[in-house]
């Protein structure tokens, strides 16, 4: 039972929400707060006090015995903003209760137990079906006891602080026959095993079942065939990613319903695609019916992988000819490469999606100074591969190679990782055997624009003045084109110690087409602690004040300085009429 205690009207309202959500597990203690806390402490396994932590500390201090038997106590503040796990974090379950109360009331759970606070993901939050001793293994992870990962199948898990991982298949098979259960284990497997004591099974969607069916094949026949094939091969139905078949059977009711009952999608391929797949058991029948010598095996193998169950036919109780075929393939694990833009620097310009991807990755690849920017957000167990300036090629290759081993990798870049950054070299290296997730970031040009005013209100372009990898002739041609087309230009990489003539040259080209009074915005370290910005003009910009931490935005012929801000008109007719 969870005892609920409150003192104020706001506390009582939050208390009543909790009581309404968990009517059978909560008891409201009315009356003077001190008496209520003492009674609840004696009678309940857990307490939620809608009171200040200080008040609760004073009330429970004389009641505390030992952490194995004391109730867990959670405090919720007057504003309902925080659910604080006060005592009994593990033994009393207060940490978990704080999470649940927080979830229900929209309060931030505050958990100060070291291992919880470091952000270990729950085994039941990894997005995979899970079986076995979740509570026990989670507790072991939280308590820092060794937990071994047995990954039979490569799968891009988020970081979990395993004591050891990456066992080979043969070592595992040996272990199956011995009882070596002296530690906690998380086993990533698609095999139909029963979890041992202290073991959690995670079910990766690694199996594809190819199915063929004659018109009108009953769903029971299809499902019975699939389940029988999995059972005989010792495979778990919870690892089935989908039923694969030929395009012509996309709507075949027996297949659609069998997939529905398994809770998986139907994936289809054209007969032409299937005809190209090499299969062990081709036959004439499907060739004449749908135009490919194999449906079940070819569809199962079309995405690559290892054939575990060759084509087999359904058996019918009435002795009639089989109406369904199936084959099972274990597909190769697909790694995950997230290309994550960190924004210009400030933490609150890092998007929530970027943050989530950083915590989702078990391997982080990036320039050391960008890693420093977000190191505190990473989960324990994240492998960090950082390198210095100039190692772009190595970073791109490393990120892709790690993803190809089945890991969840985040490749980071400042601003947007696709803008003068790592996304293009990495994706140029990547083949289609990994999943790529792009997370956009706030670019330096956008951050600078917001500081300057509204310089990018009409057509604009970014041009990098670095001629390290781009010949100067190409850069000059683009600057000239922008000048002639009267487009607002933001210069990236504008000037460094070794490259000092490019910026004056580029400005001179723009000056051939724009007045000397054209506004120019210079922003250094946008959104970083030492941010600075100034608004000047084409004629008076001193290039010596510009460095590699800076972007320079040059207005077009319509850009104006208005009240100290740089504004490029959007070109509305109603604004022209006002002039
Ligand atoms: N991917 C980044 C650009 C990387 S190129 C983006 O999307 O913004 C590096 C150049 O970006 C620097 O030389 C500088 O010109 C510019 N830059 C990056 N961050 C900046 C910031 N916070 N303030 C000003 N300029 C910045």
Coordinates of C-alpha atoms and ligand atoms in Angstrom, one line a residue:
X1 CA 0.0 0.0 0.0
X2 CA 1.2 3.5 -0.8
X3 CA 0.3 6.1 1.9
X4 CA -0.6 9.6 0.6
X5 CA -0.1 12.6 2.9
X6 CA -0.7 16.3 2.0
X7 CA -1.1 19.6 3.9
X8 CA -2.2 22.2 1.4
X9 CA -4.9 22.5 -1.2
X10 CA -2.5 22.1 -4.1
X11 CA -1.0 19.1 -2.4
X12 CA -4.4 17.6 -1.8
X13 CA -5.3 18.1 -5.5
X14 CA -2.1 16.2 -6.6
X15 CA -2.7 13.6 -4.0
X16 CA -6.2 13.0 -5.3
X17 CA -4.9 12.6 -8.9
X18 CA -2.6 9.9 -7.6
X19 CA -5.3 8.2 -5.5
X20 CA -7.7 8.2 -8.5
X21 CA -5.0 6.7 -10.8
X22 CA -4.1 3.9 -8.3
X23 CA -7.3 3.4 -6.3
X24 CA -6.4 -0.1 -5.1
X25 CA -2.8 0.7 -4.1
X26 CA -3.1 4.0 -2.3
X27 CA -4.5 5.1 1.0
X28 CA -5.1 8.7 1.9
X29 CA -4.0 9.8 5.4
X30 CA -6.0 12.8 6.6
X31 CA -5.5 14.8 9.8
X32 CA -2.4 16.5 11.3
X33 CA 0.6 15.8 9.0
X34 CA 2.8 14.5 11.8
X35 CA 0.3 11.9 12.9
X36 CA -0.5 11.0 9.3
X37 CA 3.2 10.4 8.4
X38 CA 3.8 8.3 11.5
X39 CA 0.7 6.2 10.8
X40 CA 1.5 5.7 7.2
X41 CA 5.1 4.9 8.0
X42 CA 4.0 2.0 10.2
X43 CA 1.3 0.7 7.9
X44 CA 2.5 1.2 4.3
X45 CA 5.3 -0.1 2.1
X46 CA 5.7 3.3 0.5
X47 CA 4.8 7.0 1.2
X48 CA 4.2 9.9 -1.1
X49 CA 4.3 13.1 0.9
X50 CA 3.1 16.3 -0.8
X51 CA 5.3 18.3 1.5
X52 CA 8.7 20.0 1.6
X53 CA 11.6 17.6 1.9
X54 CA 12.7 19.4 5.0
X55 CA 9.4 18.8 6.8
X56 CA 9.4 15.1 5.8
X57 CA 13.1 14.6 6.9
X58 CA 12.2 15.9 10.4
X59 CA 9.1 13.7 10.6
X60 CA 10.6 10.4 9.4
X61 CA 14.1 10.8 11.0
X62 CA 13.0 9.4 14.4
X63 CA 11.1 6.5 12.6
X64 CA 14.0 5.2 10.4
X65 CA 15.2 1.7 11.2
X66 CA 17.2 0.0 8.4
X67 CA 17.0 0.2 4.7
X68 CA 15.9 -3.3 4.1
X69 CA 12.6 -2.8 6.0
X70 CA 11.9 1.0 6.0
X71 CA 9.2 2.1 3.5
X72 CA 10.3 4.1 0.5
X73 CA 9.5 7.8 0.8
X74 CA 8.8 10.2 -2.1
X75 CA 8.2 13.9 -1.7
X76 CA 6.3 16.0 -4.2
X77 CA 6.7 19.8 -4.0
X78 CA 3.9 22.3 -3.8
X79 CA 4.1 23.1 -7.5
X80 CA 4.1 19.5 -8.5
X81 CA 7.3 20.0 -10.4
X82 CA 9.5 17.4 -8.7
X83 CA 9.0 13.9 -7.3
X84 CA 12.0 13.4 -4.9
X85 CA 13.1 10.0 -3.9
X86 CA 14.0 10.8 -0.3
X87 CA 14.8 7.5 1.5
X88 CA 14.5 3.8 0.6
X89 CA 15.6 4.3 -3.1
X90 CA 16.3 0.6 -3.7
X91 CA 15.0 -1.4 -0.8
X92 CA 11.8 0.7 -0.4
X93 CA 11.4 1.1 -4.2
X94 CA 11.4 4.9 -3.8
X95 CA 13.4 5.6 -6.9
X96 CA 11.0 3.7 -9.1
X97 CA 8.1 5.2 -7.3
X98 CA 9.5 8.7 -8.0
X99 CA 9.7 7.8 -11.7
X100 CA 6.1 6.6 -11.7
X101 CA 4.7 9.5 -9.7
X102 CA 6.6 11.9 -11.9
X103 CA 5.2 10.3 -15.0
X104 CA 1.7 10.6 -13.6
X105 CA 1.9 14.1 -12.3
X106 CA 4.2 15.5 -15.0
X107 CA 6.9 16.1 -12.3
X108 CA 10.6 15.6 -12.8
X109 CA 11.7 12.5 -10.8
X110 CA 14.7 13.4 -8.6
X111 CA 16.8 10.4 -7.8
X112 CA 20.1 10.8 -6.1
X113 CA 21.2 7.2 -5.7
X114 CA 24.5 7.1 -7.6
X115 CA 23.8 4.3 -10.1
X116 CA 20.3 5.4 -10.9
X117 CA 21.3 9.0 -11.3
X118 CA 24.0 8.1 -13.9
X119 CA 21.2 7.1 -16.3
X120 CA 21.4 3.4 -16.9
X121 CA 18.6 2.6 -19.3
X122 CA 16.0 0.1 -18.1
X123 CA 16.2 -3.3 -19.8
X124 CA 12.5 -3.0 -20.6
X125 CA 13.0 0.3 -22.3
X126 CA 15.3 -0.9 -25.0
X127 CA 12.6 -1.3 -27.6
X128 CA 13.0 -5.1 -27.8
X129 CA 10.7 -7.8 -26.3
X130 CA 12.2 -8.9 -23.0
X131 CA 11.9 -12.1 -20.9
X132 CA 13.3 -13.3 -17.6
X133 CA 14.6 -11.7 -14.5
X134 CA 14.3 -8.1 -15.5
X135 CA 14.0 -6.8 -11.9
X136 CA 17.0 -8.9 -10.7
X137 CA 19.3 -8.0 -13.6
X138 CA 18.3 -4.4 -13.5
X139 CA 19.1 -4.3 -9.8
X140 CA 22.5 -5.8 -10.5
X141 CA 23.2 -3.2 -13.1
X142 CA 22.1 -0.4 -10.7
X143 CA 24.1 -1.9 -7.9
X144 CA 27.2 -2.1 -10.1
X145 CA 27.4 -5.9 -10.0
X146 CA 28.9 -7.5 -13.1
X147 CA 26.3 -8.2 -15.8
X148 CA 27.6 -10.0 -18.9
X149 CA 26.1 -9.3 -22.4
X150 CA 25.9 -12.4 -24.5
X151 CA 25.1 -11.1 -28.0
X152 CA 24.3 -14.0 -30.2
X153 CA 23.0 -11.5 -32.8
X154 CA 24.6 -8.1 -33.5
X155 CA 22.0 -5.5 -32.6
X156 CA 22.4 -1.7 -32.0
X157 CA 21.7 -1.5 -28.3
X158 CA 22.0 1.7 -26.4
X159 CA 24.9 1.9 -23.9
X160 CA 24.4 -0.4 -20.9
X161 CA 27.4 -0.7 -18.5
X162 CA 28.0 -4.4 -19.1
X163 CA 31.0 -6.0 -17.4
X164 CA 31.9 -7.9 -20.5
X165 CA 30.3 -8.4 -23.9
X166 CA 30.6 -9.8 -27.3
X167 CA 30.8 -13.5 -26.5
X168 CA 31.3 -15.7 -29.6
X169 CA 28.6 -18.1 -30.6
X170 CA 30.8 -21.1 -29.9
X171 CA 31.6 -20.0 -26.4
X172 CA 27.9 -19.6 -25.8
X173 CA 27.0 -23.0 -27.1
X174 CA 29.6 -24.4 -24.7
X175 CA 28.1 -22.5 -21.9
X176 CA 24.6 -23.9 -22.7
X177 CA 25.7 -27.3 -21.6
X178 CA 27.4 -26.3 -18.4
X179 CA 25.8 -24.6 -15.5
X180 CA 28.2 -21.6 -15.2
X181 CA 25.5 -19.3 -13.9
X182 CA 27.6 -17.3 -11.4
X183 CA 26.8 -13.9 -12.7
X184 CA 24.0 -12.0 -14.2
X185 CA 23.5 -12.2 -18.0
X186 CA 21.7 -10.3 -20.7
X187 CA 21.4 -12.5 -23.7
X188 CA 20.5 -11.1 -27.0
X189 CA 19.0 -14.1 -28.8
X190 CA 16.4 -15.2 -31.3
X191 CA 16.5 -18.8 -30.1
X192 CA 13.6 -20.3 -28.2
X193 CA 15.4 -20.5 -24.8
X194 CA 14.0 -20.3 -21.4
X195 CA 15.7 -17.6 -19.3
X196 CA 17.9 -19.0 -16.6
X197 CA 18.0 -17.6 -13.1
X198 CA 19.6 -14.1 -13.1
X199 CA 19.2 -13.9 -16.9
X200 CA 17.3 -11.6 -19.2
X201 CA 16.6 -12.5 -22.8
X202 CA 16.3 -9.7 -25.3
X203 CA 14.6 -10.5 -28.5
X204 CA 16.0 -8.7 -31.5
X205 CA 13.8 -8.7 -34.6
X206 CA 16.3 -10.8 -36.5
X207 CA 14.1 -13.4 -38.1
X208 CA 12.3 -13.0 -41.4
X209 CA 9.8 -15.6 -42.4
X210 CA 9.2 -15.9 -46.1
X211 CA 5.7 -17.2 -46.9
X212 CA 3.9 -18.4 -50.0
X213 CA 0.2 -19.2 -50.1
X214 CA -2.3 -20.3 -52.7
X215 CA -5.4 -18.2 -53.1
X216 CA -7.7 -18.7 -50.2
X217 CA -5.2 -20.4 -47.9
X218 CA -6.6 -20.3 -44.4
X219 CA -4.8 -18.1 -41.8
X220 CA -4.7 -21.0 -39.4
X221 CA -2.8 -23.0 -41.9
X222 CA -0.3 -20.2 -42.6
X223 CA 0.2 -19.4 -38.9
X224 CA 0.4 -23.1 -38.0
X225 CA 3.1 -23.6 -40.6
X226 CA 5.1 -20.6 -39.5
X227 CA 4.9 -21.4 -35.8
X228 CA 5.7 -25.1 -36.4
X229 CA 8.8 -24.1 -38.5
X230 CA 10.0 -21.8 -35.7
X231 CA 9.4 -24.3 -33.0
X232 CA 11.2 -27.1 -34.8
X233 CA 14.2 -24.9 -35.5
X234 CA 14.2 -23.7 -31.9
X235 CA 13.5 -20.1 -32.7
X236 CA 11.5 -17.5 -30.8
X237 CA 8.4 -16.1 -32.5
X238 CA 9.1 -12.9 -30.6
X239 CA 12.2 -12.3 -32.8
X240 CA 10.2 -12.4 -36.1
X241 CA 10.6 -9.0 -37.8
X242 CA 8.0 -9.7 -40.5
X243 CA 6.4 -12.0 -43.0
X244 CA 7.9 -11.6 -46.5
X245 CA 6.1 -12.6 -49.7
X246 CA 5.6 -11.7 -53.3
X247 CA 3.8 -8.5 -54.4
X248 CA 0.9 -10.5 -55.8
X249 CA 0.1 -11.9 -52.3
X250 CA 0.2 -8.6 -50.5
X251 CA -3.5 -8.8 -49.7
X252 CA -3.8 -12.5 -49.4
X253 CA -6.1 -12.8 -46.3
X254 CA -4.4 -15.8 -44.8
X255 CA -1.0 -14.1 -44.9
X256 CA -2.4 -10.8 -43.7
X257 CA -4.2 -12.3 -40.8
X258 CA -1.3 -14.6 -39.8
X259 CA 1.0 -11.5 -39.7
X260 CA -1.6 -9.6 -37.7
X261 CA -1.7 -12.4 -35.1
X262 CA 2.0 -12.5 -34.9
X263 CA 2.0 -8.7 -34.5
X264 CA 4.4 -8.2 -37.4
X265 CA 4.2 -6.4 -40.8
X266 CA 3.9 -8.0 -44.2
X267 CA 6.9 -7.1 -46.5
X268 CA 6.6 -7.7 -50.2
X269 CA 8.9 -8.0 -53.2
X270 CA 8.1 -8.0 -56.9
X271 CA 8.3 -11.4 -58.7
X272 CA 11.2 -9.9 -60.7
X273 CA 13.2 -9.2 -57.5
X274 CA 12.5 -12.6 -56.1
X275 CA 13.4 -14.4 -59.4
X276 CA 16.9 -12.9 -59.0
X277 CA 17.5 -14.4 -55.5
X278 CA 19.5 -17.6 -55.4
X279 CA 17.5 -20.3 -53.5
X280 CA 18.2 -23.9 -52.7
X281 CA 14.7 -25.2 -53.6
X282 CA 13.3 -23.5 -56.7
X283 CA 10.2 -25.0 -58.3
X284 CA 7.9 -24.8 -61.3
X285 CA 4.6 -24.1 -59.5
X286 CA 5.2 -20.6 -58.4
X287 CA 7.0 -19.8 -61.6
X288 CA 3.8 -20.4 -63.6
X289 CA 1.5 -18.9 -60.9
X290 CA 3.4 -15.7 -60.0
X291 CA 6.5 -15.5 -62.2
X292 CA 9.3 -16.5 -59.8
X293 CA 10.7 -20.0 -59.1
X294 CA 10.6 -19.3 -55.4
X295 CA 8.4 -17.2 -53.1
X296 CA 9.0 -18.4 -49.5
X297 CA 12.8 -18.8 -49.7
X298 CA 13.4 -16.0 -52.1
X299 CA 11.3 -13.5 -50.0
X300 CA 13.0 -14.6 -46.8
X301 CA 16.4 -14.2 -48.4
X302 CA 15.7 -11.1 -50.4
X303 CA 17.1 -8.8 -47.6
X304 CA 20.2 -11.0 -47.1
X305 CA 20.9 -13.3 -44.3
X306 CA 21.3 -17.0 -43.4
X307 CA 18.7 -19.6 -44.3
X308 CA 17.8 -21.4 -41.1
X309 CA 14.7 -23.3 -42.2
X310 CA 14.5 -24.2 -45.9
X311 CA 11.2 -24.3 -47.7
X312 CA 8.6 -26.4 -46.0
X313 CA 4.9 -27.0 -46.8
X314 CA 1.9 -26.9 -44.6
X315 CA 0.3 -30.1 -43.5
X316 CA -3.5 -30.4 -43.8
X317 CA -5.6 -32.5 -41.6
X318 CA -7.9 -33.4 -44.5
X319 CA -5.1 -34.7 -46.6
X320 CA -5.7 -32.0 -49.3
X321 CA -2.6 -30.5 -51.0
X322 CA -0.7 -27.9 -48.9
X323 CA -1.8 -24.3 -49.5
X324 CA 1.2 -22.6 -47.8
X325 CA 5.0 -22.7 -47.8
X326 CA 7.5 -21.0 -45.5
X327 CA 11.2 -20.5 -45.0
X328 CA 13.1 -18.7 -42.1
X329 CA 16.1 -16.5 -42.5
X330 CA 18.2 -14.8 -39.8
X331 CA 19.0 -11.4 -41.2
X332 CA 22.3 -9.7 -40.5
X333 CA 22.1 -7.2 -37.6
X334 CA 21.8 -3.7 -38.9
X335 CA 23.9 -1.0 -37.2
X336 CA 22.6 2.4 -36.7
X337 CA 24.5 5.6 -37.5
X338 CA 23.0 8.8 -36.2
X339 CA 24.5 11.9 -37.7
X340 CA 23.8 14.5 -35.0
X341 CA 24.1 18.3 -35.2
X342 CA 25.0 19.8 -31.8
X343 CA 24.0 23.4 -32.6
X344 CA 26.2 26.4 -32.4
X345 CA 27.3 25.9 -28.8
X346 CA 24.6 26.8 -26.2
X347 CA 23.1 23.8 -24.5
X348 CA 19.5 25.0 -25.0
X349 CA 20.1 25.2 -28.7
X350 CA 20.9 21.4 -28.7
X351 CA 17.6 19.8 -29.8
X352 CA 15.9 17.3 -27.6
X353 CA 16.1 14.8 -30.5
X354 CA 19.9 15.3 -30.7
X355 CA 20.1 14.7 -26.9
X356 CA 18.1 11.5 -27.2
X357 CA 20.3 10.2 -30.0
X358 CA 23.4 11.0 -28.0
X359 CA 22.0 8.9 -25.2
X360 CA 20.9 6.2 -27.6
X361 CA 24.4 5.6 -29.0
X362 CA 26.8 3.1 -27.5
X363 CA 29.6 4.6 -29.6
X364 CA 30.3 8.3 -30.1
X365 CA 32.6 9.6 -32.8
X366 CA 33.6 13.2 -33.0
X367 CA 36.1 16.0 -32.9
X368 CA 37.4 16.2 -29.3
X369 CA 36.2 19.8 -28.8
X370 CA 32.7 18.8 -29.8
X371 CA 32.8 15.7 -27.5
X372 CA 33.7 18.1 -24.6
X373 CA 30.5 20.1 -25.4
X374 CA 28.2 17.2 -24.7
X375 CA 30.3 14.7 -22.6
X376 CA 28.0 15.2 -19.5
X377 CA 25.0 14.0 -21.5
X378 CA 26.4 10.6 -22.4
X379 CA 25.3 7.4 -20.6
X380 CA 27.8 5.3 -18.7
X381 CA 29.2 2.6 -20.9
X382 CA 29.3 4.8 -24.0
X383 CA 32.5 4.2 -26.0
X384 CA 34.0 7.6 -27.0
X385 CA 36.2 7.7 -30.1
X386 CA 37.5 11.3 -30.3
X387 CA 40.1 12.7 -32.6
X388 CA 41.7 16.1 -33.3
X389 CA 41.3 18.6 -36.1
X390 CA 42.2 17.3 -39.5
X391 CA 41.2 13.7 -38.9
X392 CA 37.9 14.0 -40.8
X393 CA 38.6 10.9 -43.0
X394 CA 39.4 8.8 -40.1
X395 CA 36.3 9.9 -38.2
X396 CA 34.0 9.2 -41.2
X397 CA 35.5 5.8 -41.7
X398 CA 35.5 4.9 -38.0
X399 CA 31.8 5.9 -37.6
X400 CA 30.7 3.8 -40.6
X401 CA 32.9 0.8 -39.7
X402 CA 31.5 0.8 -36.1
X403 CA 28.0 0.9 -37.4
X404 CA 28.6 -1.9 -39.7
X405 CA 29.6 -4.1 -36.8
X406 CA 26.0 -3.7 -35.6
X407 CA 26.6 -0.9 -33.0
X408 CA 24.5 2.2 -32.4
X409 CA 26.9 5.0 -33.4
X410 CA 26.5 8.8 -33.1
X411 CA 28.7 10.9 -35.3
X412 CA 28.6 14.5 -34.1
X413 CA 29.3 17.9 -35.6
X414 CA 28.7 21.5 -34.5
X415 CA 25.8 23.4 -35.9
X416 CA 24.3 21.0 -38.4
X417 CA 26.4 17.9 -39.0
X418 CA 25.5 18.1 -42.7
X419 CA 26.8 21.6 -43.2
X420 CA 30.6 21.8 -43.9
X421 CA 30.8 18.8 -41.6
X422 CA 30.9 15.0 -41.2
X423 CA 27.6 13.9 -42.8
X424 CA 28.7 13.9 -46.4
X425 CA 32.1 12.2 -46.0
X426 CA 30.5 9.6 -43.7
X427 CA 27.6 8.8 -46.0
X428 CA 29.9 8.7 -49.0
X429 CA 31.6 5.8 -47.2
X430 CA 28.4 4.1 -46.1
X431 CA 26.6 1.2 -47.9
X432 CA 23.0 0.3 -47.5
X433 CA 23.7 -2.3 -44.8
X434 CA 23.3 0.3 -42.0
X435 CA 20.4 2.5 -41.0
X436 CA 21.2 6.2 -41.0
X437 CA 19.3 8.8 -38.9
X438 CA 20.0 12.5 -39.5
X439 CA 19.3 14.9 -36.7
X440 CA 19.4 18.5 -37.9
X441 CA 21.1 21.2 -35.8
X442 CA 21.0 25.0 -35.6
X443 CA 23.7 26.2 -37.9
X444 CA 26.1 29.0 -37.2
X445 CA 24.5 31.0 -40.0
X446 CA 21.0 30.7 -38.4
X447 CA 22.4 31.4 -34.9
X448 CA 24.2 34.5 -36.2
X449 CA 21.1 35.6 -38.1
X450 CA 19.0 35.5 -35.0
X451 CA 21.6 37.6 -33.1
X452 CA 21.9 40.2 -35.9
X453 CA 18.2 40.6 -36.5
X454 CA 16.7 39.2 -39.7
X455 CA 19.4 39.3 -42.3
X456 CA 18.3 36.0 -44.0
X457 CA 14.7 37.2 -44.6
X458 CA 15.1 36.6 -48.3
X459 CA 17.2 34.4 -50.6
X460 CA 20.6 33.7 -49.0
X461 CA 23.6 31.4 -49.4
X462 CA 26.5 30.2 -47.4
X463 CA 30.0 30.1 -48.8
X464 CA 33.0 28.7 -47.1
X465 CA 36.1 30.7 -47.8
X466 CA 38.4 27.8 -46.9
X467 CA 40.4 26.9 -50.0
X468 CA 41.9 23.9 -48.2
X469 CA 39.8 21.4 -50.2
X470 CA 38.1 23.7 -52.7
X471 CA 40.2 25.5 -55.3
X472 CA 40.0 29.3 -54.9
X473 CA 38.7 29.7 -58.5
X474 CA 35.6 27.7 -57.6
X475 CA 35.0 29.8 -54.5
X476 CA 35.5 33.0 -56.4
X477 CA 33.1 31.9 -59.1
X478 CA 30.4 31.3 -56.5
X479 CA 31.0 34.6 -54.7
X480 CA 30.7 36.4 -58.0
X481 CA 27.5 34.5 -58.8
X482 CA 26.0 35.5 -55.5
X483 CA 27.1 39.1 -56.0
X484 CA 25.5 39.2 -59.4
X485 CA 22.3 37.6 -58.2
X486 CA 22.0 40.0 -55.3
X487 CA 21.8 37.2 -52.7
X488 CA 22.7 37.6 -49.0
X489 CA 25.9 35.8 -48.3
X490 CA 27.1 34.2 -45.1
X491 CA 30.8 33.4 -45.1
X492 CA 32.0 30.4 -43.1
X493 CA 35.6 29.7 -42.3
X494 CA 36.2 33.4 -43.2
X495 CA 39.8 33.9 -42.1
X496 CA 42.6 32.1 -40.3
X497 CA 46.2 32.9 -39.6
X498 CA 47.4 31.3 -42.8
X499 CA 44.4 32.5 -44.9
X500 CA 44.1 36.2 -44.7
X501 CA 43.5 37.5 -48.2
X502 CA 40.4 35.5 -49.1
X503 CA 37.9 37.5 -47.1
X504 CA 39.0 40.9 -48.4
X505 CA 38.9 39.5 -52.0
X506 CA 35.4 38.1 -51.5
X507 CA 34.2 41.4 -50.0
X508 CA 35.7 43.3 -52.9
X509 CA 33.7 41.1 -55.4
X510 CA 30.5 41.8 -53.5
X511 CA 31.3 45.5 -53.4
X512 CA 31.3 45.6 -57.2
X513 CA 27.6 45.0 -57.1
X514 CA 26.6 46.5 -53.7
X515 CA 26.8 49.9 -52.1
X516 CA 29.7 50.6 -49.6
X517 CA 26.9 51.2 -47.0
X518 CA 25.6 47.6 -47.4
X519 CA 25.1 46.2 -43.8
X520 CA 27.5 43.5 -42.8
X521 CA 27.0 41.4 -39.6
X522 CA 30.0 39.8 -37.9
X523 CA 29.2 37.2 -35.2
X524 CA 31.9 35.5 -33.2
X525 CA 31.2 32.4 -31.0
X526 CA 27.4 32.7 -31.5
X527 CA 25.6 31.3 -28.4
X528 CA 28.9 30.5 -26.6
X529 CA 29.9 32.2 -23.4
X530 CA 32.2 34.7 -25.2
X531 CA 29.7 35.6 -27.9
X532 CA 30.2 38.9 -29.6
X533 CA 28.6 40.5 -32.6
X534 CA 28.8 43.8 -34.5
X535 CA 27.0 45.4 -37.4
X536 CA 29.1 47.3 -39.8
X537 CA 29.2 48.0 -43.6
X538 CA 31.0 46.7 -46.6
X539 CA 33.2 49.8 -46.7
X540 CA 34.1 49.8 -43.0
X541 CA 34.5 46.1 -42.1
X542 CA 38.1 45.5 -40.9
X543 CA 38.9 41.9 -41.9
X544 CA 41.6 41.8 -39.2
X545 CA 38.8 41.6 -36.6
X546 CA 37.5 38.3 -38.2
X547 CA 38.7 34.8 -37.3
X548 CA 37.8 31.2 -37.6
X549 CA 35.2 31.4 -34.7
X550 CA 33.3 33.9 -36.8
X551 CA 30.7 34.1 -39.5
X552 CA 30.3 37.2 -41.7
X553 CA 26.9 37.9 -43.2
X554 CA 26.7 40.5 -46.0
X555 CA 23.4 42.0 -46.9
X556 CA 21.9 42.3 -50.4
X557 CA 21.0 45.7 -52.0
X558 CA 17.8 45.8 -50.0
X559 CA 19.2 44.9 -46.6
X560 CA 19.0 47.8 -44.1
X561 CA 20.1 48.6 -40.6
X562 CA 16.9 49.4 -38.7
X563 CA 17.1 50.3 -35.0
X564 CA 20.6 48.7 -34.7
X565 CA 19.4 45.5 -36.3
X566 CA 20.2 44.0 -39.7
X567 CA 17.0 43.4 -41.7
X568 CA 16.6 42.0 -45.2
X569 CA 13.1 42.8 -46.5
X570 CA 10.9 39.9 -47.3
X571 CA 9.6 41.9 -50.2
X572 CA 6.0 42.2 -49.2
X573 CA 4.0 44.6 -51.4
X574 CA 2.3 46.1 -48.3
X575 CA 5.7 47.2 -47.0
X576 CA 6.6 48.9 -50.3
X577 CA 3.4 50.8 -50.2
X578 CA 4.4 52.3 -46.8
X579 CA 7.6 53.8 -48.1
Ligands
LIG1 N1 28.5 22.5 -39.2 C1 28.8 23.9 -38.8 C2 29.8 24.6 -39.6 C3 31.2 24.0 -39.5 S1 32.4 24.9 -40.4 C4 27.4 24.6 -38.9 O1 26.4 24.0 -39.3 O2 27.3 25.7 -38.5 C5 33.2 25.8 -39.1 C6 32.9 27.3 -39.3 O3 31.6 27.5 -38.8 C7 33.8 28.2 -38.4 O4 35.0 28.5 -39.0 C8 32.9 29.4 -38.3 O5 32.9 30.2 -39.5 C9 31.5 28.8 -38.3 N2 31.0 28.6 -36.9 C10 30.7 27.4 -36.3 N3 30.2 27.7 -35.1 C11 30.1 29.0 -34.9 C12 29.6 29.9 -33.9 N4 29.1 29.4 -32.7 N5 29.7 31.2 -34.1 C13 30.2 31.7 -35.2 N6 30.7 30.9 -36.2 C14 30.6 29.6 -36.1

